[in-house]
PDB file of C-alpha atoms in Angstrom:
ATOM      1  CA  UNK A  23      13.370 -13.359 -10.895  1.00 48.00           C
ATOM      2  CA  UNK A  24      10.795 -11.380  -9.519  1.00 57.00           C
ATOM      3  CA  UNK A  25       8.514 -12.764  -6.210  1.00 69.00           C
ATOM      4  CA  UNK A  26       5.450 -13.592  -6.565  1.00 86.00           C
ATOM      5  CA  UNK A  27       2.644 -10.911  -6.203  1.00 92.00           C
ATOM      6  CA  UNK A  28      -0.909 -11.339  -4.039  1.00 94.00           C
ATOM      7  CA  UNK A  29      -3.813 -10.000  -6.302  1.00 96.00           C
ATOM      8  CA  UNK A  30      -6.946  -8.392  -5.025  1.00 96.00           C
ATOM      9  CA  UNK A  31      -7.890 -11.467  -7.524  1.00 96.00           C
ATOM     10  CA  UNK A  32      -6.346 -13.831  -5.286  1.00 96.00           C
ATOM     11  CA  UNK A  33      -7.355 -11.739  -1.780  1.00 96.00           C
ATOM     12  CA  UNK A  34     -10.859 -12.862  -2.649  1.00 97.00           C
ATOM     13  CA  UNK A  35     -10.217 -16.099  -3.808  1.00 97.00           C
ATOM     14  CA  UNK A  36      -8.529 -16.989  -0.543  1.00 96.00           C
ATOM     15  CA  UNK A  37     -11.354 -15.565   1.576  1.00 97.00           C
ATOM     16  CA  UNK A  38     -13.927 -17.290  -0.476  1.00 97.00           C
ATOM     17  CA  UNK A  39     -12.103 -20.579  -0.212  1.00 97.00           C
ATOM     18  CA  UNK A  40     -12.149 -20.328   3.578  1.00 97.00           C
ATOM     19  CA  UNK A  41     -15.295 -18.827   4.664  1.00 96.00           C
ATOM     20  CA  UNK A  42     -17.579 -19.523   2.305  1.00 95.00           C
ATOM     21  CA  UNK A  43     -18.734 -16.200   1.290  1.00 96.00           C
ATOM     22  CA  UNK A  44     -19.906 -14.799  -2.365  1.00 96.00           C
ATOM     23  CA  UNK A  45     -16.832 -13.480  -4.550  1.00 97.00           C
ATOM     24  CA  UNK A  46     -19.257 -10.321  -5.779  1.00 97.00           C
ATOM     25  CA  UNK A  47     -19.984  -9.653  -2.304  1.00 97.00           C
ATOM     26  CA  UNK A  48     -16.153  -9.735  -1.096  1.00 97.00           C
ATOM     27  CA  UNK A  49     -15.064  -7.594  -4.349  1.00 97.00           C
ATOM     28  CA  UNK A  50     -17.511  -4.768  -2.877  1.00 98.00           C
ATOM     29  CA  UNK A  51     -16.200  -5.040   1.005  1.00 97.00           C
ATOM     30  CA  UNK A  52     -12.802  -4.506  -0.662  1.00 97.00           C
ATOM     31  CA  UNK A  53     -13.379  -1.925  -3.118  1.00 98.00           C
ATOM     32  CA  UNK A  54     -15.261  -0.106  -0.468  1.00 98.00           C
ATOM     33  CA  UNK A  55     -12.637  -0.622   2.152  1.00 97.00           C
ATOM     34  CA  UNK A  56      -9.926   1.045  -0.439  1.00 97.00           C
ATOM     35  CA  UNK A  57     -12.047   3.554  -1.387  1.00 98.00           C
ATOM     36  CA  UNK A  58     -12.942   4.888   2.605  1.00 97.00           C
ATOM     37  CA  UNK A  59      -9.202   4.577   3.284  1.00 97.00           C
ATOM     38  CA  UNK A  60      -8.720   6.598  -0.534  1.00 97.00           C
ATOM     39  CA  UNK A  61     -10.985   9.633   0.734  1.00 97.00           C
ATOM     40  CA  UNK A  62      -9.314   9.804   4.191  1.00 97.00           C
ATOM     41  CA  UNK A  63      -6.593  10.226   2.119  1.00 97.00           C
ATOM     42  CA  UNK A  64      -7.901  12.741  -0.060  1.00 96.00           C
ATOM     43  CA  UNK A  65      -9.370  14.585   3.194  1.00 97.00           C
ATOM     44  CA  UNK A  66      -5.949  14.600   4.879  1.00 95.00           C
ATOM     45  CA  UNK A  67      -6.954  11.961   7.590  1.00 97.00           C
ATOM     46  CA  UNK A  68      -4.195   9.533   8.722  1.00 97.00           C
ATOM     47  CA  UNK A  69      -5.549   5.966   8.584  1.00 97.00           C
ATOM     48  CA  UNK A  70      -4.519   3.978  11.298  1.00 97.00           C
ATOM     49  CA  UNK A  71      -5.139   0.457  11.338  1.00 97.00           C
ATOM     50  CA  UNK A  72      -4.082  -1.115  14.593  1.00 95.00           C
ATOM     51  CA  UNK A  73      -1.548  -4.113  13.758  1.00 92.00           C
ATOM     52  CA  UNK A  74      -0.927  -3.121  10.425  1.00 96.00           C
ATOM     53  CA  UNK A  75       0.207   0.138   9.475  1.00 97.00           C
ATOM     54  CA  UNK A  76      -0.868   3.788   8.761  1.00 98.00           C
ATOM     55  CA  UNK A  77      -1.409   5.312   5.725  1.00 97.00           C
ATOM     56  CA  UNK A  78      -1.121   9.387   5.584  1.00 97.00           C
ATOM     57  CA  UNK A  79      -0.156  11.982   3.433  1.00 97.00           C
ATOM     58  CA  UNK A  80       2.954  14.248   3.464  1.00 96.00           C
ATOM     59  CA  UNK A  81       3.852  17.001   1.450  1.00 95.00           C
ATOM     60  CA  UNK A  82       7.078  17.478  -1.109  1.00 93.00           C
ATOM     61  CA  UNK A  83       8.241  20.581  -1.705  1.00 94.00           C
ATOM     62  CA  UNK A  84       8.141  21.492  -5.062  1.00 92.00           C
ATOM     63  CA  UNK A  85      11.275  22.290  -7.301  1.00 90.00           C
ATOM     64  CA  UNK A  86      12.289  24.530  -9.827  1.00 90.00           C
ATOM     65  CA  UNK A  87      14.761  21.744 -11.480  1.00 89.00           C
ATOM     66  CA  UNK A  88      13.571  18.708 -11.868  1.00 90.00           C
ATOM     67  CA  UNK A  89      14.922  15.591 -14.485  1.00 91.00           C
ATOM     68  CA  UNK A  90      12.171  13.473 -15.776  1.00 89.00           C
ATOM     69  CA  UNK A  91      13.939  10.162 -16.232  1.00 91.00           C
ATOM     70  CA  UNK A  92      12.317   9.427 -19.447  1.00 93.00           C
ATOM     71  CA  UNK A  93      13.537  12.023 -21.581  1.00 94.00           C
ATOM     72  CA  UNK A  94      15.929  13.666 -19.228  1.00 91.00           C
ATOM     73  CA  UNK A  95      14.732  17.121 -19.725  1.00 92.00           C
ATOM     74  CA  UNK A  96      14.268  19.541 -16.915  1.00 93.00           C
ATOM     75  CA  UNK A  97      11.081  20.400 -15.764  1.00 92.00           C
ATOM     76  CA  UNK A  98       9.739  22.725 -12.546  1.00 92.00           C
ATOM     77  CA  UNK A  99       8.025  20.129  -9.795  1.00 91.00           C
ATOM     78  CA  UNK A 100       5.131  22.014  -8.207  1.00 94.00           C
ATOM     79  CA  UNK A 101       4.286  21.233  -4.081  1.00 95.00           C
ATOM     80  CA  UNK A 102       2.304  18.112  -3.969  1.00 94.00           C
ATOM     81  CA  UNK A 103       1.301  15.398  -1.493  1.00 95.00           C
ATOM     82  CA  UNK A 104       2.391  11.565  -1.479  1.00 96.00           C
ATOM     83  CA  UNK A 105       1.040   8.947   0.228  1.00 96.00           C
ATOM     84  CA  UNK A 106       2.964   7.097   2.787  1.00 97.00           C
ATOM     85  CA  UNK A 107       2.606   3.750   4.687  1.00 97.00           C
ATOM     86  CA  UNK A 108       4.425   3.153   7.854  1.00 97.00           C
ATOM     87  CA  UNK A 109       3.792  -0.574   8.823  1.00 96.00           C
ATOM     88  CA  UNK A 110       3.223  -0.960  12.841  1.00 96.00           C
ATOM     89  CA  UNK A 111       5.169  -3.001  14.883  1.00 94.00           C
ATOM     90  CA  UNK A 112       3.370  -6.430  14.684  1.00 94.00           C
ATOM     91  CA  UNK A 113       3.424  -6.383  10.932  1.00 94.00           C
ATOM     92  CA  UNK A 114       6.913  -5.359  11.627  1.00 93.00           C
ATOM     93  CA  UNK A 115       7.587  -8.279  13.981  1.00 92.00           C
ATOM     94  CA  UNK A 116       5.869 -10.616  11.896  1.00 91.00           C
ATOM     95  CA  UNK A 117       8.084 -10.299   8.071  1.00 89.00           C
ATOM     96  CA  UNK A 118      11.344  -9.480  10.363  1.00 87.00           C
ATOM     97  CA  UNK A 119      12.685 -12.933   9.742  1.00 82.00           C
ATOM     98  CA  UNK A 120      11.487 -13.879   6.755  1.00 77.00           C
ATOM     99  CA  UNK A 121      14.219 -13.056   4.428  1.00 69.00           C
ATOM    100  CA  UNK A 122      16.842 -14.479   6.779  1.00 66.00           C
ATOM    101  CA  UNK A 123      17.266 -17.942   4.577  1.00 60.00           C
ATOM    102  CA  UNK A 124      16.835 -16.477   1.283  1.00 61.00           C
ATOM    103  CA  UNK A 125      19.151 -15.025  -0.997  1.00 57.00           C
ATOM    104  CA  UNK A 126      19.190 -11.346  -1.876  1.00 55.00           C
ATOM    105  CA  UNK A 127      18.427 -10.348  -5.620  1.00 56.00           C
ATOM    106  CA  UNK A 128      20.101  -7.367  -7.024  1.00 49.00           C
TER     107      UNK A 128
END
């Protein structure tokens, strides 16, 4: 069974709830948040945000065999980037025990 999932949906819901402040207005602060951290991206900056994580981009080598998993057929991979998030130590610290009591699903 698969865990449950925090929305964007629910993101605002939850900050509306507690302080009060107009869903439209949230929606914007967090579409505009994604889309700064989006054109970082896009202009090779690494976002860092302090007691999170940082987002960056790396590059993969490209390949001349390749297996798309759909249809298994072999196709060349050109070089491309890939965003990456690397959480930082306090987000680290903070979901370090949280799996302890539960059960693994496979």
């Amino acid at each position: 069974m698969a865990e449950p999932k925090l929305t964007k949906a629910a993101i605002i819901e939850s900050l509306h709830e507690k302080h009060g402040l107009n869903r439209s207005d949230i929606h914007m602060i967090i579409d505009e948040f994604f889309e700064e951290v989006k054109e970082g991206l896009k202009h090779d900056q690494v976002i860092e945000l302090r007691g999170f994580g940082t987002f960056e981009v790396r590059t993969r080598k490209g390949r001349e065999k390749a297996r798309n998993p759909k249809t298994g057929a072999i196709v060349a991979v050109e070089t491309h980037g890939v965003a990456i998030f690397r959480p930082g130590k306090e987000l680290k610290d903070y979901v370090w025990d949280l799996r302890d009591n539960k059960p693994i699903n496979d």
